[in-house]
């Protein structure tokens, strides 16, 4: 697909819908994370499932990241193709075709993968792949992962016994905690998770298996993991973009609030009534799984309904309604699935298109 814009164009001239990245804000979000971790003993391995773009991964590495996470083998393939050579697949990889691709990836880069099941571990071991294998803990999110404590330690011992697999450590991510609204709820949930991590580590150590790395944490909680002392590495993804759902969280200086850097540029394409405007960005242009997009810097204007290709904006009494053809910026409700709808970032600095970055892992679902 051709990009919706060309370099040097003014933002207002960009055809819509287009995925806009504000470079000043994006770069500032990178610095805010680095600054907030200054002096802390923790590595950063940002999650590339958020951006799916080697250009962004390179900038995260330049800001101090040790590598990236991916969620899928095909995502890792696209990142490797784009020059990223240290990738943790923070997820389980199941089935012969995917495991064969995983083994191939390991021939070109440092790769890690997670397991939560002895049968899956055996399949990965039989593939002959040489990689770091992490045990994923179920910390209360209700997704993948093995119970902390002895069940997780037994699986880790199985990895440590392998002749060619390395025990990478524990994958400990609590997804549900990220969007608990108050700081106190998030702090308490991560405190509980850290007890489970430490219990598992101590059982492992007693059985003579050292745990090289505990990795996990997202943009909504990472400082709680760092301060617990139980995590060695964090995996924030959304911090670079900051979506409308994350904006609903409570933030404080201790856990910095990142700024909105990702937008969907759209056009008012119809004005069916005095208080309503229809824009050309519906649910195929901005994901609605975590709520409707916000309308950027347009007080009194709400995005109230999305269909495939259309969005309905409603103005409250006295608010300015967009004119036909007027362009507006939307703040996506959820950044990751919105990015996955586009082939290009239109990178803008102070209103001018500065770069076009391909989203090469877009649609990488296998
Ligand atoms: C395993 C894992 N680590 C890290 C993240 C990053 O979280 P966030 O985008 O909330 O920072 C995710 C997001 O879903 C994840 O699944």
Tab-separated table of N, CA and C in Angstrom, residues 195-332:
chain	number	residue	atom	x	y	z
A	195	UNK	N	5.036	-11.286	45.349
A	195	UNK	CA	5.191	-12.382	46.320
A	195	UNK	C	5.250	-13.728	45.590
A	196	UNK	N	4.449	-13.868	44.536
A	196	UNK	CA	4.428	-15.134	43.782
A	196	UNK	C	5.735	-15.330	43.008
A	197	UNK	N	6.257	-14.232	42.487
A	197	UNK	CA	7.537	-14.305	41.764
A	197	UNK	C	8.650	-14.705	42.732
A	198	UNK	N	8.688	-14.044	43.898
A	198	UNK	CA	9.778	-14.305	44.848
A	198	UNK	C	9.710	-15.722	45.407
A	199	UNK	N	8.488	-16.200	45.637
A	199	UNK	CA	8.323	-17.585	46.108
A	199	UNK	C	8.914	-18.550	45.077
A	200	UNK	N	8.584	-18.332	43.796
A	200	UNK	CA	9.064	-19.232	42.739
A	200	UNK	C	10.584	-19.172	42.656
A	201	UNK	N	11.132	-17.957	42.736
A	201	UNK	CA	12.592	-17.812	42.674
A	201	UNK	C	13.272	-18.546	43.829
A	202	UNK	N	12.689	-18.438	45.013
A	202	UNK	CA	13.358	-19.056	46.167
A	202	UNK	C	13.276	-20.588	46.070
A	203	UNK	N	12.181	-21.131	45.563
A	203	UNK	CA	12.109	-22.599	45.387
A	203	UNK	C	13.171	-23.039	44.380
A	204	UNK	N	13.304	-22.243	43.318
A	204	UNK	CA	14.301	-22.586	42.289
A	204	UNK	C	15.706	-22.569	42.868
A	205	UNK	N	15.989	-21.507	43.622
A	205	UNK	CA	17.343	-21.392	44.172
A	205	UNK	C	17.650	-22.544	45.121
A	206	UNK	N	16.636	-22.925	45.930
A	206	UNK	CA	16.857	-24.045	46.867
A	206	UNK	C	17.160	-25.324	46.109
A	207	UNK	N	16.615	-25.434	44.891
A	207	UNK	CA	16.899	-26.666	44.144
A	207	UNK	C	18.112	-26.502	43.221
A	208	UNK	N	18.870	-25.436	43.421
A	208	UNK	CA	20.139	-25.284	42.701
A	208	UNK	C	20.018	-24.735	41.293
A	209	UNK	N	18.848	-24.175	40.963
A	209	UNK	CA	18.687	-23.581	39.621
A	209	UNK	C	18.619	-22.076	39.803
A	210	UNK	N	19.567	-21.344	39.222
A	210	UNK	CA	19.476	-19.887	39.393
A	210	UNK	C	18.590	-19.314	38.295
A	211	UNK	N	17.929	-18.244	38.647
A	211	UNK	CA	16.951	-17.631	37.736
A	211	UNK	C	17.600	-16.369	37.156
A	212	UNK	N	18.039	-16.413	35.899
A	212	UNK	CA	18.801	-15.270	35.376
A	212	UNK	C	18.004	-13.974	35.326
A	213	UNK	N	16.752	-14.043	34.895
A	213	UNK	CA	15.989	-12.804	34.665
A	213	UNK	C	14.528	-13.034	35.056
A	214	UNK	N	13.946	-12.061	35.737
A	214	UNK	CA	12.477	-12.005	35.834
A	214	UNK	C	12.053	-10.841	34.957
A	215	UNK	N	11.212	-11.114	33.973
A	215	UNK	CA	10.822	-10.081	33.011
A	215	UNK	C	9.297	-9.954	32.984
A	216	UNK	N	8.800	-8.745	32.716
A	216	UNK	CA	7.347	-8.517	32.686
A	216	UNK	C	7.067	-7.034	32.832
A	217	UNK	N	5.854	-6.681	33.169
A	217	UNK	CA	5.427	-5.298	33.459
A	217	UNK	C	5.062	-4.513	32.198
A	218	UNK	N	4.051	-3.675	32.334
A	218	UNK	CA	3.596	-2.825	31.240
A	218	UNK	C	3.595	-1.363	31.647
A	219	UNK	N	3.089	-0.522	30.756
A	219	UNK	CA	3.140	0.925	30.957
A	219	UNK	C	2.367	1.388	32.190
A	220	UNK	N	1.353	0.606	32.590
A	220	UNK	CA	0.498	1.047	33.696
A	220	UNK	C	1.033	0.715	35.069
A	221	UNK	N	2.046	-0.164	35.147
A	221	UNK	CA	2.505	-0.598	36.480
A	221	UNK	C	4.013	-0.631	36.654
A	222	UNK	N	4.814	-0.400	35.600
A	222	UNK	CA	6.213	-0.819	35.616
A	222	UNK	C	6.992	-0.364	36.844
A	223	UNK	N	6.640	0.807	37.380
A	223	UNK	CA	7.420	1.278	38.524
A	223	UNK	C	7.153	0.434	39.777
A	224	UNK	N	5.971	-0.128	39.864
A	224	UNK	CA	5.689	-0.992	41.020
A	224	UNK	C	6.533	-2.268	40.931
A	225	UNK	N	6.679	-2.818	39.727
A	225	UNK	CA	7.531	-4.002	39.562
A	225	UNK	C	8.982	-3.641	39.911
A	226	UNK	N	9.428	-2.487	39.395
A	226	UNK	CA	10.822	-2.091	39.645
A	226	UNK	C	11.039	-1.939	41.150
A	227	UNK	N	10.120	-1.252	41.811
A	227	UNK	CA	10.329	-0.972	43.240
A	227	UNK	C	10.196	-2.210	44.111
A	228	UNK	N	9.514	-3.228	43.623
A	228	UNK	CA	9.403	-4.473	44.402
A	228	UNK	C	10.761	-5.177	44.492
A	229	UNK	N	11.649	-4.889	43.535
A	229	UNK	CA	12.952	-5.561	43.517
A	229	UNK	C	12.897	-6.968	42.939
A	230	UNK	N	11.709	-7.453	42.590
A	230	UNK	CA	11.589	-8.836	42.101
A	230	UNK	C	11.823	-8.952	40.593
A	231	UNK	N	11.712	-7.846	39.874
A	231	UNK	CA	11.854	-7.882	38.409
A	231	UNK	C	13.217	-7.323	37.991
A	232	UNK	N	13.807	-7.938	36.972
A	232	UNK	CA	15.085	-7.450	36.427
A	232	UNK	C	14.883	-6.705	35.127
A	233	UNK	N	13.731	-6.898	34.519
A	233	UNK	CA	13.512	-6.366	33.164
A	233	UNK	C	12.037	-6.000	33.021
A	234	UNK	N	11.770	-4.892	32.345
A	234	UNK	CA	10.370	-4.499	32.136
A	234	UNK	C	10.051	-4.458	30.641
A	235	UNK	N	8.773	-4.601	30.319
A	235	UNK	CA	8.327	-4.775	28.925
A	235	UNK	C	7.251	-3.776	28.501
A	236	UNK	N	7.343	-2.506	28.865
A	236	UNK	CA	6.243	-1.608	28.495
A	236	UNK	C	6.123	-1.462	26.982
A	237	UNK	N	4.898	-1.336	26.505
A	237	UNK	CA	4.672	-1.182	25.067
A	237	UNK	C	3.998	0.140	24.749
A	238	UNK	N	2.836	0.370	25.384
A	238	UNK	CA	1.990	1.509	25.029
A	238	UNK	C	2.581	2.869	25.393
A	239	UNK	N	3.599	2.895	26.261
A	239	UNK	CA	4.132	4.176	26.747
A	239	UNK	C	4.555	5.104	25.620
A	240	UNK	N	4.970	4.546	24.491
A	240	UNK	CA	5.434	5.424	23.403
A	240	UNK	C	4.289	6.198	22.764
A	241	UNK	N	3.056	5.655	22.840
A	241	UNK	CA	1.907	6.246	22.137
A	241	UNK	C	0.878	6.860	23.084
A	242	UNK	N	0.577	6.155	24.179
A	242	UNK	CA	-0.410	6.608	25.165
A	242	UNK	C	-1.806	6.745	24.546
A	243	UNK	N	-2.626	5.727	24.720
A	243	UNK	CA	-3.965	5.760	24.119
A	243	UNK	C	-5.012	6.319	25.083
A	244	UNK	N	-6.247	6.426	24.585
A	244	UNK	CA	-7.310	7.050	25.391
A	244	UNK	C	-7.646	6.202	26.613
A	245	UNK	N	-7.524	4.880	26.499
A	245	UNK	CA	-7.820	4.016	27.648
A	245	UNK	C	-6.788	4.252	28.752
A	246	UNK	N	-5.518	4.271	28.406
A	246	UNK	CA	-4.485	4.540	29.416
A	246	UNK	C	-4.655	5.930	30.030
A	247	UNK	N	-5.172	6.867	29.238
A	247	UNK	CA	-5.342	8.230	29.768
A	247	UNK	C	-6.369	8.255	30.899
A	248	UNK	N	-7.222	7.234	30.972
A	248	UNK	CA	-8.234	7.192	32.043
A	248	UNK	C	-7.643	6.698	33.368
A	249	UNK	N	-6.419	6.173	33.339
A	249	UNK	CA	-5.763	5.742	34.587
A	249	UNK	C	-5.392	6.946	35.447
A	250	UNK	N	-5.269	6.694	36.744
A	250	UNK	CA	-4.668	7.702	37.624
A	250	UNK	C	-3.136	7.580	37.505
A	251	UNK	N	-2.446	8.707	37.421
A	251	UNK	CA	-0.972	8.702	37.318
A	251	UNK	C	-0.417	9.600	38.396
A	252	UNK	N	0.855	9.384	38.728
A	252	UNK	CA	1.502	10.315	39.659
A	252	UNK	C	2.957	10.413	39.242
A	253	UNK	N	3.695	11.307	39.899
A	253	UNK	CA	5.099	11.519	39.524
A	253	UNK	C	5.880	10.203	39.586
A	254	UNK	N	5.522	9.369	40.545
A	254	UNK	CA	6.237	8.102	40.719
A	254	UNK	C	6.094	7.215	39.472
A	255	UNK	N	4.930	7.247	38.876
A	255	UNK	CA	4.650	6.458	37.671
A	255	UNK	C	4.203	7.481	36.626
A	256	UNK	N	5.130	7.889	35.745
A	256	UNK	CA	4.833	9.057	34.913
A	256	UNK	C	3.714	8.820	33.914
A	257	UNK	N	2.960	9.881	33.677
A	257	UNK	CA	1.921	9.823	32.658
A	257	UNK	C	2.570	10.203	31.339
A	258	UNK	N	2.481	9.322	30.370
A	258	UNK	CA	3.046	9.611	29.051
A	258	UNK	C	2.020	10.452	28.281
A	259	UNK	N	2.492	11.078	27.196
A	259	UNK	CA	1.606	11.982	26.441
A	259	UNK	C	1.148	11.333	25.140
A	260	UNK	N	0.006	11.780	24.624
A	260	UNK	CA	-0.523	11.192	23.387
A	260	UNK	C	0.376	11.535	22.203
A	261	UNK	N	0.905	10.494	21.561
A	261	UNK	CA	1.762	10.699	20.384
A	261	UNK	C	1.144	10.083	19.130
A	262	UNK	N	0.116	9.264	19.299
A	262	UNK	CA	-0.463	8.533	18.169
A	262	UNK	C	-1.888	9.036	17.918
A	263	UNK	N	-2.169	9.347	16.670
A	263	UNK	CA	-3.481	9.899	16.314
A	263	UNK	C	-3.975	9.273	15.011
A	264	UNK	N	-5.269	9.325	14.826
A	264	UNK	CA	-5.844	9.015	13.517
A	264	UNK	C	-6.368	10.331	12.950
A	265	UNK	N	-5.810	10.711	11.808
A	265	UNK	CA	-6.301	11.926	11.148
A	265	UNK	C	-7.529	11.545	10.325
A	266	UNK	N	-8.604	12.296	10.480
A	266	UNK	CA	-9.835	11.968	9.755
A	266	UNK	C	-10.457	13.251	9.198
A	267	UNK	N	-11.469	13.076	8.345
A	267	UNK	CA	-12.124	14.217	7.693
A	267	UNK	C	-13.625	14.154	7.968
A	268	UNK	N	-14.217	15.317	8.243
A	268	UNK	CA	-15.688	15.378	8.359
A	268	UNK	C	-16.255	15.251	6.947
A	269	UNK	N	-16.998	14.165	6.700
A	269	UNK	CA	-17.459	13.863	5.329
A	269	UNK	C	-18.957	14.102	5.146
A	270	UNK	N	-19.657	14.365	6.245
A	270	UNK	CA	-21.092	14.640	6.132
A	270	UNK	C	-21.542	15.397	7.375
A	271	UNK	N	-22.579	16.241	7.207
A	271	UNK	CA	-23.122	17.011	8.332
A	271	UNK	C	-24.634	16.828	8.352
A	272	UNK	N	-25.088	15.641	8.820
A	272	UNK	CA	-26.519	15.339	8.718
A	272	UNK	C	-27.425	16.213	9.575
A	273	UNK	N	-26.923	16.779	10.641
A	273	UNK	CA	-27.760	17.663	11.478
A	273	UNK	C	-26.851	18.675	12.157
A	274	UNK	N	-27.414	19.741	12.735
A	274	UNK	CA	-26.561	20.830	13.250
A	274	UNK	C	-25.540	20.365	14.293
A	275	UNK	N	-25.874	19.359	15.093
A	275	UNK	CA	-24.918	18.965	16.152
A	275	UNK	C	-24.125	17.702	15.819
A	276	UNK	N	-24.304	17.161	14.620
A	276	UNK	CA	-23.637	15.886	14.271
A	276	UNK	C	-22.722	16.073	13.053
A	277	UNK	N	-21.546	15.479	13.140
A	277	UNK	CA	-20.671	15.382	11.957
A	277	UNK	C	-20.269	13.919	11.813
A	278	UNK	N	-20.188	13.467	10.574
A	278	UNK	CA	-19.749	12.094	10.307
A	278	UNK	C	-18.317	12.171	9.780
A	279	UNK	N	-17.413	11.388	10.387
A	279	UNK	CA	-16.024	11.382	9.911
A	279	UNK	C	-15.728	10.060	9.199
A	280	UNK	N	-14.645	10.104	8.405
A	280	UNK	CA	-14.322	8.941	7.564
A	280	UNK	C	-13.445	7.921	8.284
A	281	UNK	N	-13.467	7.905	9.600
A	281	UNK	CA	-12.695	6.924	10.374
A	281	UNK	C	-13.636	6.171	11.289
A	282	UNK	N	-13.940	4.938	10.907
A	282	UNK	CA	-14.779	4.080	11.745
A	282	UNK	C	-13.921	3.027	12.413
A	283	UNK	N	-14.519	1.853	12.672
A	283	UNK	CA	-13.768	0.851	13.425
A	283	UNK	C	-12.690	0.166	12.592
A	284	UNK	N	-12.667	0.419	11.266
A	284	UNK	CA	-11.539	-0.082	10.470
A	284	UNK	C	-10.373	0.904	10.483
A	285	UNK	N	-10.555	2.033	11.148
A	285	UNK	CA	-9.491	3.042	11.200
A	285	UNK	C	-9.006	3.304	12.630
A	286	UNK	N	-9.803	2.920	13.620
A	286	UNK	CA	-9.411	3.135	15.017
A	286	UNK	C	-10.138	2.089	15.857
A	287	UNK	N	-9.404	1.272	16.577
A	287	UNK	CA	-10.050	0.161	17.282
A	287	UNK	C	-10.967	0.696	18.392
A	288	UNK	N	-12.064	-0.021	18.631
A	288	UNK	CA	-13.016	0.449	19.645
A	288	UNK	C	-13.179	-0.558	20.793
A	289	UNK	N	-12.273	-1.544	20.864
A	289	UNK	CA	-12.405	-2.573	21.908
A	289	UNK	C	-12.221	-1.999	23.312
A	290	UNK	N	-11.495	-0.892	23.433
A	290	UNK	CA	-11.303	-0.282	24.769
A	290	UNK	C	-11.993	1.064	24.851
A	291	UNK	N	-13.062	1.214	24.113
A	291	UNK	CA	-13.805	2.480	24.147
A	291	UNK	C	-13.587	3.277	22.873
A	292	UNK	N	-14.430	4.279	22.707
A	292	UNK	CA	-14.384	5.110	21.496
A	292	UNK	C	-13.128	5.994	21.507
A	293	UNK	N	-12.676	6.427	20.336
A	293	UNK	CA	-11.552	7.362	20.317
A	293	UNK	C	-11.934	8.694	20.966
A	294	UNK	N	-10.938	9.408	21.424
A	294	UNK	CA	-11.172	10.776	21.883
A	294	UNK	C	-10.987	11.728	20.706
A	295	UNK	N	-11.597	12.915	20.795
A	295	UNK	CA	-11.395	13.927	19.745
A	295	UNK	C	-10.399	14.935	20.308
A	296	UNK	N	-9.253	15.066	19.639
A	296	UNK	CA	-8.112	15.814	20.181
A	296	UNK	C	-8.361	17.320	20.148
A	297	UNK	N	-8.243	17.923	21.299
A	297	UNK	CA	-8.320	19.390	21.440
A	297	UNK	C	-9.586	19.975	20.837
A	298	UNK	N	-10.704	19.273	20.971
A	298	UNK	CA	-11.989	19.800	20.520
A	298	UNK	C	-12.994	19.606	21.657
A	299	UNK	N	-12.935	20.478	22.674
A	299	UNK	CA	-13.841	20.324	23.812
A	299	UNK	C	-15.299	20.353	23.368
A	300	UNK	N	-16.095	19.497	23.979
A	300	UNK	CA	-17.524	19.457	23.669
A	300	UNK	C	-17.859	18.580	22.478
A	301	UNK	N	-16.854	17.997	21.849
A	301	UNK	CA	-17.099	17.138	20.691
A	301	UNK	C	-16.761	15.706	21.099
A	302	UNK	N	-17.745	14.806	20.955
A	302	UNK	CA	-17.520	13.413	21.377
A	302	UNK	C	-17.737	12.466	20.203
A	303	UNK	N	-16.861	11.495	20.121
A	303	UNK	CA	-17.019	10.421	19.121
A	303	UNK	C	-17.950	9.410	19.781
A	304	UNK	N	-19.178	9.279	19.288
A	304	UNK	CA	-20.159	8.483	20.051
A	304	UNK	C	-20.442	7.120	19.443
A	305	UNK	N	-20.105	6.924	18.159
A	305	UNK	CA	-20.492	5.641	17.540
A	305	UNK	C	-19.591	5.376	16.346
A	306	UNK	N	-19.183	4.096	16.222
A	306	UNK	CA	-18.344	3.716	15.073
A	306	UNK	C	-19.045	2.616	14.291
A	307	UNK	N	-19.077	2.742	12.982
A	307	UNK	CA	-19.403	1.606	12.117
A	307	UNK	C	-18.167	1.364	11.255
A	308	UNK	N	-18.248	0.448	10.304
A	308	UNK	CA	-17.027	0.049	9.595
A	308	UNK	C	-16.199	1.244	9.121
A	309	UNK	N	-16.834	2.107	8.339
A	309	UNK	CA	-16.077	3.178	7.668
A	309	UNK	C	-16.426	4.569	8.184
A	310	UNK	N	-17.331	4.654	9.148
A	310	UNK	CA	-17.837	5.962	9.589
A	310	UNK	C	-17.769	6.106	11.102
A	311	UNK	N	-17.549	7.339	11.528
A	311	UNK	CA	-17.625	7.650	12.946
A	311	UNK	C	-18.582	8.813	13.148
A	312	UNK	N	-19.370	8.729	14.221
A	312	UNK	CA	-20.349	9.781	14.485
A	312	UNK	C	-19.810	10.684	15.596
A	313	UNK	N	-19.673	11.983	15.282
A	313	UNK	CA	-19.251	12.962	16.290
A	313	UNK	C	-20.454	13.789	16.693
A	314	UNK	N	-20.603	13.949	18.001
A	314	UNK	CA	-21.733	14.747	18.501
A	314	UNK	C	-21.192	15.934	19.295
A	315	UNK	N	-21.733	17.095	18.992
A	315	UNK	CA	-21.293	18.307	19.702
A	315	UNK	C	-22.268	18.607	20.833
A	316	UNK	N	-21.739	18.949	22.006
A	316	UNK	CA	-22.630	19.388	23.084
A	316	UNK	C	-23.017	20.841	22.813
A	317	UNK	N	-24.108	21.336	23.458
A	317	UNK	CA	-24.581	22.684	23.150
A	317	UNK	C	-23.454	23.714	23.272
A	318	UNK	N	-23.304	24.540	22.266
A	318	UNK	CA	-22.292	25.600	22.283
A	318	UNK	C	-20.947	25.172	21.715
A	319	UNK	N	-20.730	23.866	21.525
A	319	UNK	CA	-19.423	23.410	21.010
A	319	UNK	C	-19.381	23.556	19.495
A	320	UNK	N	-18.181	23.804	18.989
A	320	UNK	CA	-18.023	23.985	17.535
A	320	UNK	C	-18.148	22.632	16.840
A	321	UNK	N	-18.970	22.580	15.796
A	321	UNK	CA	-19.147	21.350	15.016
A	321	UNK	C	-18.236	21.456	13.797
A	322	UNK	N	-17.512	20.378	13.453
A	322	UNK	CA	-16.601	20.473	12.309
A	322	UNK	C	-17.346	20.775	11.012
A	323	UNK	N	-16.737	21.612	10.182
A	323	UNK	CA	-17.321	21.920	8.870
A	323	UNK	C	-17.052	20.759	7.925
A	324	UNK	N	-17.842	20.676	6.875
A	324	UNK	CA	-17.611	19.638	5.871
A	324	UNK	C	-16.183	19.764	5.339
A	325	UNK	N	-15.454	18.657	5.317
A	325	UNK	CA	-14.077	18.666	4.807
A	325	UNK	C	-13.028	19.007	5.852
A	326	UNK	N	-13.479	19.436	7.029
A	326	UNK	CA	-12.502	19.780	8.071
A	326	UNK	C	-11.800	18.522	8.581
A	327	UNK	N	-10.505	18.666	8.909
A	327	UNK	CA	-9.749	17.515	9.412
A	327	UNK	C	-9.616	17.593	10.924
A	328	UNK	N	-9.653	16.413	11.540
A	328	UNK	CA	-9.541	16.337	13.006
A	328	UNK	C	-8.619	15.194	13.364
A	329	UNK	N	-8.035	15.296	14.554
A	329	UNK	CA	-7.208	14.201	15.078
A	329	UNK	C	-8.008	13.441	16.126
A	330	UNK	N	-7.984	12.123	16.011
A	330	UNK	CA	-8.607	11.269	17.021
A	330	UNK	C	-7.502	10.612	17.845
A	331	UNK	N	-7.768	10.395	19.127
A	331	UNK	CA	-6.845	9.640	19.979
A	331	UNK	C	-7.417	8.229	20.092
A	332	UNK	N	-6.750	7.214	19.532
A	332	UNK	CA	-7.326	5.861	19.545
A	332	UNK	C	-7.610	5.369	20.964
